[in-house]
C-alpha cells in the first residue's frame, strides 16, 4: 500500500501562485508515472499535468505555460507549481501515482480556490 499526502492548497487571488506538494510513502524513483488531477464541483475529474519516469511531461491545454510539474526523488515528492491562477482553476486537486504492477494510488485531495 502506498500513501500519498497532498499539501499546499488554499485560497489565492486571481493572478496569484500556489505550489502543491505530494509526498509518497514509497520511492517514486521507478514510478511509471505521476500526475495531478483536479475536480471542480459538478464536473468530471480531469488531468492537469503528468510526468513519466523518464521525465516526459504532459499538460492540459488550459494550464500550459502557467503550471509546472516537477519531482524530487530524494524526497519522494512531486510538485505542481501554479502561476497566474484563474477562477476556473478552482477545484480539488488530487495527486496520482502509477506504480505499474504495484498499483495506482490517489491522494486525499487539496482544495484550491481562486477568488476574483
CSV table of N, CA and C in Angstrom, one decimal:
chain,number,residue,atom,x,y,z
A,1,UNK,N,0.8,-1.2,0.0
A,1,UNK,CA,0.0,0.0,0.0
A,1,UNK,C,0.9,1.3,0.0
A,2,UNK,N,0.5,2.2,-0.7
A,2,UNK,CA,1.2,3.5,-0.8
A,2,UNK,C,0.3,4.6,-0.4
A,3,UNK,N,0.8,5.5,0.5
A,3,UNK,CA,0.1,6.7,0.9
A,3,UNK,C,0.6,7.9,0.1
A,4,UNK,N,-0.3,8.7,-0.3
A,4,UNK,CA,0.1,10.0,-1.0
A,4,UNK,C,-0.6,11.1,-0.2
A,5,UNK,N,0.2,12.0,0.2
A,5,UNK,CA,-0.3,13.1,1.1
A,5,UNK,C,0.0,14.4,0.4
A,6,UNK,N,-1.1,15.1,0.0
A,6,UNK,CA,-1.0,16.4,-0.7
A,6,UNK,C,-1.0,17.5,0.3
A,7,UNK,N,-0.4,18.6,-0.1
A,7,UNK,CA,-0.4,19.8,0.7
A,7,UNK,C,-0.2,21.0,-0.2
A,8,UNK,N,-0.5,22.2,0.4
A,8,UNK,CA,-0.2,23.4,-0.4
A,8,UNK,C,-1.4,24.1,-1.0
A,9,UNK,N,-2.5,23.5,-0.9
A,9,UNK,CA,-3.7,24.2,-1.4
A,9,UNK,C,-4.1,25.4,-0.5
A,10,UNK,N,-5.1,26.1,-1.0
A,10,UNK,CA,-5.6,27.3,-0.2
A,10,UNK,C,-6.3,28.2,-1.0
A,11,UNK,N,-6.5,29.4,-0.5
A,11,UNK,CA,-7.2,30.5,-1.1
A,11,UNK,C,-6.2,31.5,-1.7
A,12,UNK,N,-6.4,31.9,-2.9
A,12,UNK,CA,-5.5,32.8,-3.5
A,12,UNK,C,-6.3,33.7,-4.5
A,13,UNK,N,-5.8,34.9,-4.7
A,13,UNK,CA,-6.4,35.8,-5.6
A,13,UNK,C,-6.0,35.6,-7.0
A,14,UNK,N,-6.9,36.0,-7.9
A,14,UNK,CA,-6.6,35.9,-9.4
A,14,UNK,C,-5.2,36.4,-9.7
A,15,UNK,N,-4.4,35.7,-10.4
A,15,UNK,CA,-3.1,36.1,-10.8
A,15,UNK,C,-2.0,35.6,-9.8
A,16,UNK,N,-2.5,35.0,-8.7
A,16,UNK,CA,-1.5,34.6,-7.7
A,16,UNK,C,-0.9,33.2,-8.0
A,17,UNK,N,-0.1,32.7,-7.1
A,17,UNK,CA,0.6,31.4,-7.3
A,17,UNK,C,0.4,30.6,-6.1
A,18,UNK,N,0.5,29.3,-6.3
A,18,UNK,CA,0.5,28.3,-5.3
A,18,UNK,C,1.4,27.1,-5.7
A,19,UNK,N,2.0,26.4,-4.7
A,19,UNK,CA,2.7,25.2,-5.1
A,19,UNK,C,2.2,24.1,-4.3
A,20,UNK,N,1.7,23.1,-5.0
A,20,UNK,CA,1.2,21.9,-4.4
A,20,UNK,C,2.3,20.9,-4.2
A,21,UNK,N,2.2,20.1,-3.2
A,21,UNK,CA,3.2,19.0,-2.9
A,21,UNK,C,2.5,17.7,-2.7
A,22,UNK,N,3.1,16.6,-3.2
A,22,UNK,CA,2.5,15.3,-3.0
A,22,UNK,C,3.7,14.4,-2.5
A,23,UNK,N,3.6,14.0,-1.3
A,23,UNK,CA,4.6,13.2,-0.7
A,23,UNK,C,4.2,11.7,-0.7
A,24,UNK,N,5.0,10.9,-1.2
A,24,UNK,CA,4.6,9.4,-1.3
A,24,UNK,C,5.4,8.7,-0.2
A,25,UNK,N,4.7,7.6,0.2
A,25,UNK,CA,5.3,6.8,1.3
A,25,UNK,C,6.3,5.7,0.7
A,26,UNK,N,6.3,5.7,-0.6
A,26,UNK,CA,7.2,4.7,-1.3
A,26,UNK,C,8.0,5.5,-2.3
A,27,UNK,N,9.2,5.0,-2.6
A,27,UNK,CA,10.1,5.7,-3.5
A,27,UNK,C,9.3,5.9,-4.9
A,28,UNK,N,9.6,7.1,-5.4
A,28,UNK,CA,9.0,7.5,-6.7
A,28,UNK,C,10.0,7.3,-7.8
A,29,UNK,N,11.2,6.8,-7.5
A,29,UNK,CA,12.2,6.8,-8.5
A,29,UNK,C,11.8,5.9,-9.7
A,30,UNK,N,11.1,4.8,-9.4
A,30,UNK,CA,10.8,3.9,-10.5
A,30,UNK,C,9.3,3.9,-10.8
A,31,UNK,N,8.6,5.0,-10.5
A,31,UNK,CA,7.2,5.1,-10.8
A,31,UNK,C,7.0,5.1,-12.3
A,32,UNK,N,6.0,4.5,-12.8
A,32,UNK,CA,5.6,4.6,-14.2
A,32,UNK,C,5.3,6.0,-14.6
A,33,UNK,N,4.5,6.6,-13.7
A,33,UNK,CA,4.1,8.0,-14.0
A,33,UNK,C,3.5,8.6,-12.7
A,34,UNK,N,3.5,9.9,-12.6
A,34,UNK,CA,2.9,10.5,-11.5
A,34,UNK,C,2.2,11.8,-12.0
A,35,UNK,N,1.1,12.1,-11.5
A,35,UNK,CA,0.4,13.3,-12.0
A,35,UNK,C,-0.5,14.0,-11.1
A,36,UNK,N,-1.1,15.1,-11.5
A,36,UNK,CA,-2.0,15.9,-10.8
A,36,UNK,C,-3.3,15.9,-11.6
A,37,UNK,N,-4.4,15.7,-10.9
A,37,UNK,CA,-5.8,15.8,-11.5
A,37,UNK,C,-6.5,16.8,-10.7
A,38,UNK,N,-7.6,17.3,-11.2
A,38,UNK,CA,-8.5,18.2,-10.4
A,38,UNK,C,-10.0,17.9,-10.8
A,39,UNK,N,-10.8,18.3,-9.8
A,39,UNK,CA,-12.2,18.1,-10.0
A,39,UNK,C,-12.9,19.3,-9.4
A,40,UNK,N,-13.6,20.0,-10.3
A,40,UNK,CA,-14.4,21.1,-9.9
A,40,UNK,C,-15.8,20.7,-9.6
A,41,UNK,N,-16.6,21.4,-8.8
A,41,UNK,CA,-18.0,21.0,-8.5
A,41,UNK,C,-18.8,20.8,-9.7
A,42,UNK,N,-19.5,19.6,-9.8
A,42,UNK,CA,-20.3,19.3,-10.9
A,42,UNK,C,-19.6,18.9,-12.2
A,43,UNK,N,-18.3,18.8,-12.1
A,43,UNK,CA,-17.5,18.4,-13.3
A,43,UNK,C,-16.8,17.1,-13.0
A,44,UNK,N,-16.3,16.5,-14.1
A,44,UNK,CA,-15.5,15.2,-14.0
A,44,UNK,C,-14.1,15.6,-13.6
A,45,UNK,N,-13.5,14.6,-13.0
A,45,UNK,CA,-12.0,14.8,-12.7
A,45,UNK,C,-11.3,14.8,-14.0
A,46,UNK,N,-10.3,15.7,-14.1
A,46,UNK,CA,-9.5,15.9,-15.3
A,46,UNK,C,-8.0,15.9,-15.0
A,47,UNK,N,-7.3,15.5,-16.0
A,47,UNK,CA,-5.8,15.5,-15.8
A,47,UNK,C,-5.3,17.0,-16.0
A,48,UNK,N,-4.5,17.4,-15.1
A,48,UNK,CA,-3.9,18.7,-15.1
A,48,UNK,C,-2.4,18.6,-15.7
A,49,UNK,N,-1.7,17.7,-15.1
A,49,UNK,CA,-0.3,17.5,-15.5
A,49,UNK,C,0.2,16.2,-15.1
A,50,UNK,N,1.1,15.6,-15.9
A,50,UNK,CA,1.7,14.3,-15.5
A,50,UNK,C,3.2,14.3,-15.9
A,51,UNK,N,3.9,13.4,-15.3
A,51,UNK,CA,5.3,13.2,-15.6
A,51,UNK,C,5.6,11.7,-15.6
A,52,UNK,N,6.3,11.2,-16.6
A,52,UNK,CA,6.7,9.8,-16.7
A,52,UNK,C,8.0,9.6,-15.9
A,53,UNK,N,8.4,8.3,-15.7
A,53,UNK,CA,9.6,8.0,-15.1
A,53,UNK,C,10.8,8.6,-15.8
A,54,UNK,N,10.7,8.8,-17.1
A,54,UNK,CA,11.7,9.3,-17.9
A,54,UNK,C,11.7,10.9,-18.0
A,55,UNK,N,10.8,11.5,-17.3
A,55,UNK,CA,10.7,12.9,-17.2
A,55,UNK,C,9.9,13.6,-18.3
A,56,UNK,N,9.2,12.8,-19.0
A,56,UNK,CA,8.3,13.4,-20.1
A,56,UNK,C,7.1,14.0,-19.4
A,57,UNK,N,6.8,15.2,-19.7
A,57,UNK,CA,5.6,15.9,-19.1
A,57,UNK,C,4.5,16.1,-20.1
A,58,UNK,N,3.3,16.2,-19.5
A,58,UNK,CA,2.1,16.4,-20.3
A,58,UNK,C,1.2,17.3,-19.5
A,59,UNK,N,0.7,18.3,-20.2
A,59,UNK,CA,-0.2,19.3,-19.5
A,59,UNK,C,-1.5,19.4,-20.3
A,60,UNK,N,-2.6,19.7,-19.5
A,60,UNK,CA,-3.8,20.1,-20.1
A,60,UNK,C,-3.6,21.5,-20.8
A,61,UNK,N,-4.3,21.6,-21.9
A,61,UNK,CA,-4.2,22.9,-22.7
A,61,UNK,C,-4.5,24.1,-21.8
A,62,UNK,N,-5.4,23.9,-20.9
A,62,UNK,CA,-5.8,25.1,-20.1
A,62,UNK,C,-4.8,25.6,-19.1
A,63,UNK,N,-3.8,24.8,-18.8
A,63,UNK,CA,-2.8,25.2,-17.8
A,63,UNK,C,-1.4,25.3,-18.4
A,64,UNK,N,-1.2,25.0,-19.7
A,64,UNK,CA,0.1,25.1,-20.3
A,64,UNK,C,0.6,26.5,-20.2
A,65,UNK,N,1.9,26.6,-19.9
A,65,UNK,CA,2.6,27.9,-19.7
A,65,UNK,C,2.3,28.6,-18.4
A,66,UNK,N,1.4,28.0,-17.6
A,66,UNK,CA,1.1,28.5,-16.3
A,66,UNK,C,1.5,27.6,-15.1
A,67,UNK,N,1.4,26.3,-15.4
A,67,UNK,CA,1.6,25.2,-14.4
A,67,UNK,C,2.9,24.5,-14.7
A,68,UNK,N,3.6,24.0,-13.7
A,68,UNK,CA,4.8,23.2,-14.0
A,68,UNK,C,4.8,22.1,-13.0
A,69,UNK,N,5.0,20.8,-13.5
A,69,UNK,CA,5.1,19.7,-12.6
A,69,UNK,C,6.6,19.3,-12.5
A,70,UNK,N,7.0,18.9,-11.3
A,70,UNK,CA,8.4,18.6,-11.1
A,70,UNK,C,8.4,17.5,-10.0
A,71,UNK,N,9.6,16.9,-9.8
A,71,UNK,CA,9.7,15.9,-8.8
A,71,UNK,C,11.1,16.0,-8.1
A,72,UNK,N,11.1,15.5,-6.9
A,72,UNK,CA,12.3,15.4,-6.1
A,72,UNK,C,12.4,13.9,-5.6
A,73,UNK,N,13.2,13.1,-6.3
A,73,UNK,CA,13.2,11.7,-6.0
A,73,UNK,C,13.8,11.5,-4.6
A,74,UNK,N,14.7,12.3,-4.1
A,74,UNK,CA,15.2,12.1,-2.8
A,74,UNK,C,14.2,12.3,-1.7
A,75,UNK,N,13.2,13.1,-2.0
A,75,UNK,CA,12.1,13.4,-1.0
A,75,UNK,C,10.9,12.6,-1.3
A,76,UNK,N,10.9,11.8,-2.4
A,76,UNK,CA,9.7,11.1,-2.8
A,76,UNK,C,8.5,12.0,-3.0
A,77,UNK,N,8.7,13.2,-3.6
A,77,UNK,CA,7.7,14.2,-3.6
A,77,UNK,C,7.6,14.7,-5.1
A,78,UNK,N,6.4,15.0,-5.4
A,78,UNK,CA,6.1,15.6,-6.7
A,78,UNK,C,5.4,16.9,-6.4
A,79,UNK,N,5.7,17.9,-7.2
A,79,UNK,CA,5.2,19.3,-7.0
A,79,UNK,C,4.4,19.7,-8.2
A,80,UNK,N,3.5,20.7,-8.0
A,80,UNK,CA,2.8,21.4,-9.1
A,80,UNK,C,2.9,22.8,-8.7
A,81,UNK,N,3.7,23.5,-9.5
A,81,UNK,CA,3.8,25.0,-9.4
A,81,UNK,C,2.7,25.6,-10.2
A,82,UNK,N,1.8,26.4,-9.6
A,82,UNK,CA,0.7,27.0,-10.3
A,82,UNK,C,0.9,28.5,-10.3
A,83,UNK,N,1.0,29.1,-11.5
A,83,UNK,CA,1.1,30.6,-11.6
A,83,UNK,C,0.0,31.1,-12.4
A,84,UNK,N,-0.2,32.5,-12.2
A,84,UNK,CA,-1.2,33.2,-13.0
A,84,UNK,C,-2.6,32.5,-12.8
A,85,UNK,N,-2.9,32.2,-11.6
A,85,UNK,CA,-4.1,31.4,-11.3
A,85,UNK,C,-5.4,32.2,-11.8
A,86,UNK,N,-6.4,31.4,-12.2
A,86,UNK,CA,-7.6,32.0,-12.7
A,86,UNK,C,-8.8,31.4,-11.9
A,87,UNK,N,-9.9,32.0,-11.8
A,87,UNK,CA,-11.1,31.4,-11.1
A,87,UNK,C,-11.4,30.0,-11.6
A,88,UNK,N,-11.2,29.8,-12.9
A,88,UNK,CA,-11.6,28.4,-13.4
A,88,UNK,C,-10.6,27.4,-13.0
A,89,UNK,N,-9.5,27.7,-12.3
A,89,UNK,CA,-8.6,26.7,-11.7
A,89,UNK,C,-9.1,26.2,-10.3
A,90,UNK,N,-10.2,26.8,-9.8
A,90,UNK,CA,-10.7,26.4,-8.6
A,90,UNK,C,-11.2,25.0,-8.6
A,91,UNK,N,-10.7,24.1,-7.8
A,91,UNK,CA,-11.1,22.7,-7.8
A,91,UNK,C,-10.4,22.0,-6.6
A,92,UNK,N,-10.7,20.8,-6.4
A,92,UNK,CA,-9.9,19.9,-5.5
A,92,UNK,C,-8.9,19.2,-6.4
A,93,UNK,N,-7.6,19.4,-6.0
A,93,UNK,CA,-6.5,18.8,-6.7
A,93,UNK,C,-6.1,17.5,-6.1
A,94,UNK,N,-5.9,16.5,-6.9
A,94,UNK,CA,-5.6,15.2,-6.5
A,94,UNK,C,-4.2,14.7,-7.1
A,95,UNK,N,-3.4,14.1,-6.3
A,95,UNK,CA,-2.2,13.5,-6.7
A,95,UNK,C,-2.4,12.0,-7.1
A,96,UNK,N,-1.8,11.6,-8.2
A,96,UNK,CA,-2.0,10.2,-8.6
A,96,UNK,C,-0.6,9.6,-8.9
A,97,UNK,N,-0.4,8.4,-8.5
A,97,UNK,CA,0.9,7.7,-8.7
A,97,UNK,C,0.6,6.3,-9.3
A,98,UNK,N,1.2,6.1,-10.4
A,98,UNK,CA,1.1,4.8,-11.1
A,98,UNK,C,2.4,4.0,-10.9
A,99,UNK,N,2.3,3.0,-10.0
A,99,UNK,CA,3.4,2.2,-9.7
A,99,UNK,C,3.4,0.9,-10.6
A,100,UNK,N,2.7,1.0,-11.7
A,100,UNK,CA,2.6,-0.1,-12.7
A,100,UNK,C,2.0,-1.4,-12.0
A,101,UNK,N,2.7,-2.5,-12.0
A,101,UNK,CA,2.1,-3.7,-11.4
A,101,UNK,C,1.9,-3.6,-9.9
A,102,UNK,N,2.5,-2.6,-9.3
A,102,UNK,CA,2.2,-2.5,-7.8
A,102,UNK,C,0.9,-1.7,-7.6
A,103,UNK,N,0.3,-1.2,-8.6
A,103,UNK,CA,-0.9,-0.5,-8.4
A,103,UNK,C,-0.9,1.0,-8.7
A,104,UNK,N,-2.1,1.6,-8.6
A,104,UNK,CA,-2.3,3.0,-8.8
A,104,UNK,C,-2.9,3.6,-7.6
A,105,UNK,N,-2.4,4.8,-7.2
A,105,UNK,CA,-2.9,5.3,-5.9
A,105,UNK,C,-3.2,6.8,-6.1
A,106,UNK,N,-4.2,7.2,-5.2
A,106,UNK,CA,-4.6,8.6,-5.2
A,106,UNK,C,-4.4,9.2,-3.8
A,107,UNK,N,-4.2,10.5,-3.8
A,107,UNK,CA,-4.2,11.2,-2.5
A,107,UNK,C,-5.6,11.6,-2.1
A,108,UNK,N,-5.7,12.3,-1.0
A,108,UNK,CA,-7.0,12.6,-0.4
A,108,UNK,C,-7.5,13.9,-1.1
A,109,UNK,N,-6.7,14.7,-1.7
A,109,UNK,CA,-7.1,15.9,-2.4
A,109,UNK,C,-6.8,17.1,-1.5
A,110,UNK,N,-6.6,18.2,-2.2
A,110,UNK,CA,-6.4,19.5,-1.5
A,110,UNK,C,-7.1,20.6,-2.3
A,111,UNK,N,-7.8,21.4,-1.6
A,111,UNK,CA,-8.7,22.4,-2.2
A,111,UNK,C,-7.9,23.6,-2.6
A,112,UNK,N,-8.1,24.1,-3.9
A,112,UNK,CA,-7.5,25.3,-4.4
A,112,UNK,C,-8.7,26.2,-4.8
A,113,UNK,N,-8.7,27.4,-4.2
A,113,UNK,CA,-9.8,28.3,-4.5
A,113,UNK,C,-9.2,29.6,-5.0
A,114,UNK,N,-9.6,30.1,-6.2
A,114,UNK,CA,-9.0,31.3,-6.7
A,114,UNK,C,-10.2,32.3,-6.7
A,115,UNK,N,-10.0,33.4,-6.0
A,115,UNK,CA,-11.0,34.4,-5.9
A,115,UNK,C,-10.8,35.6,-6.8
A,116,UNK,N,-11.8,36.1,-7.4
A,116,UNK,CA,-11.7,37.2,-8.3
A,116,UNK,C,-12.0,38.5,-7.6
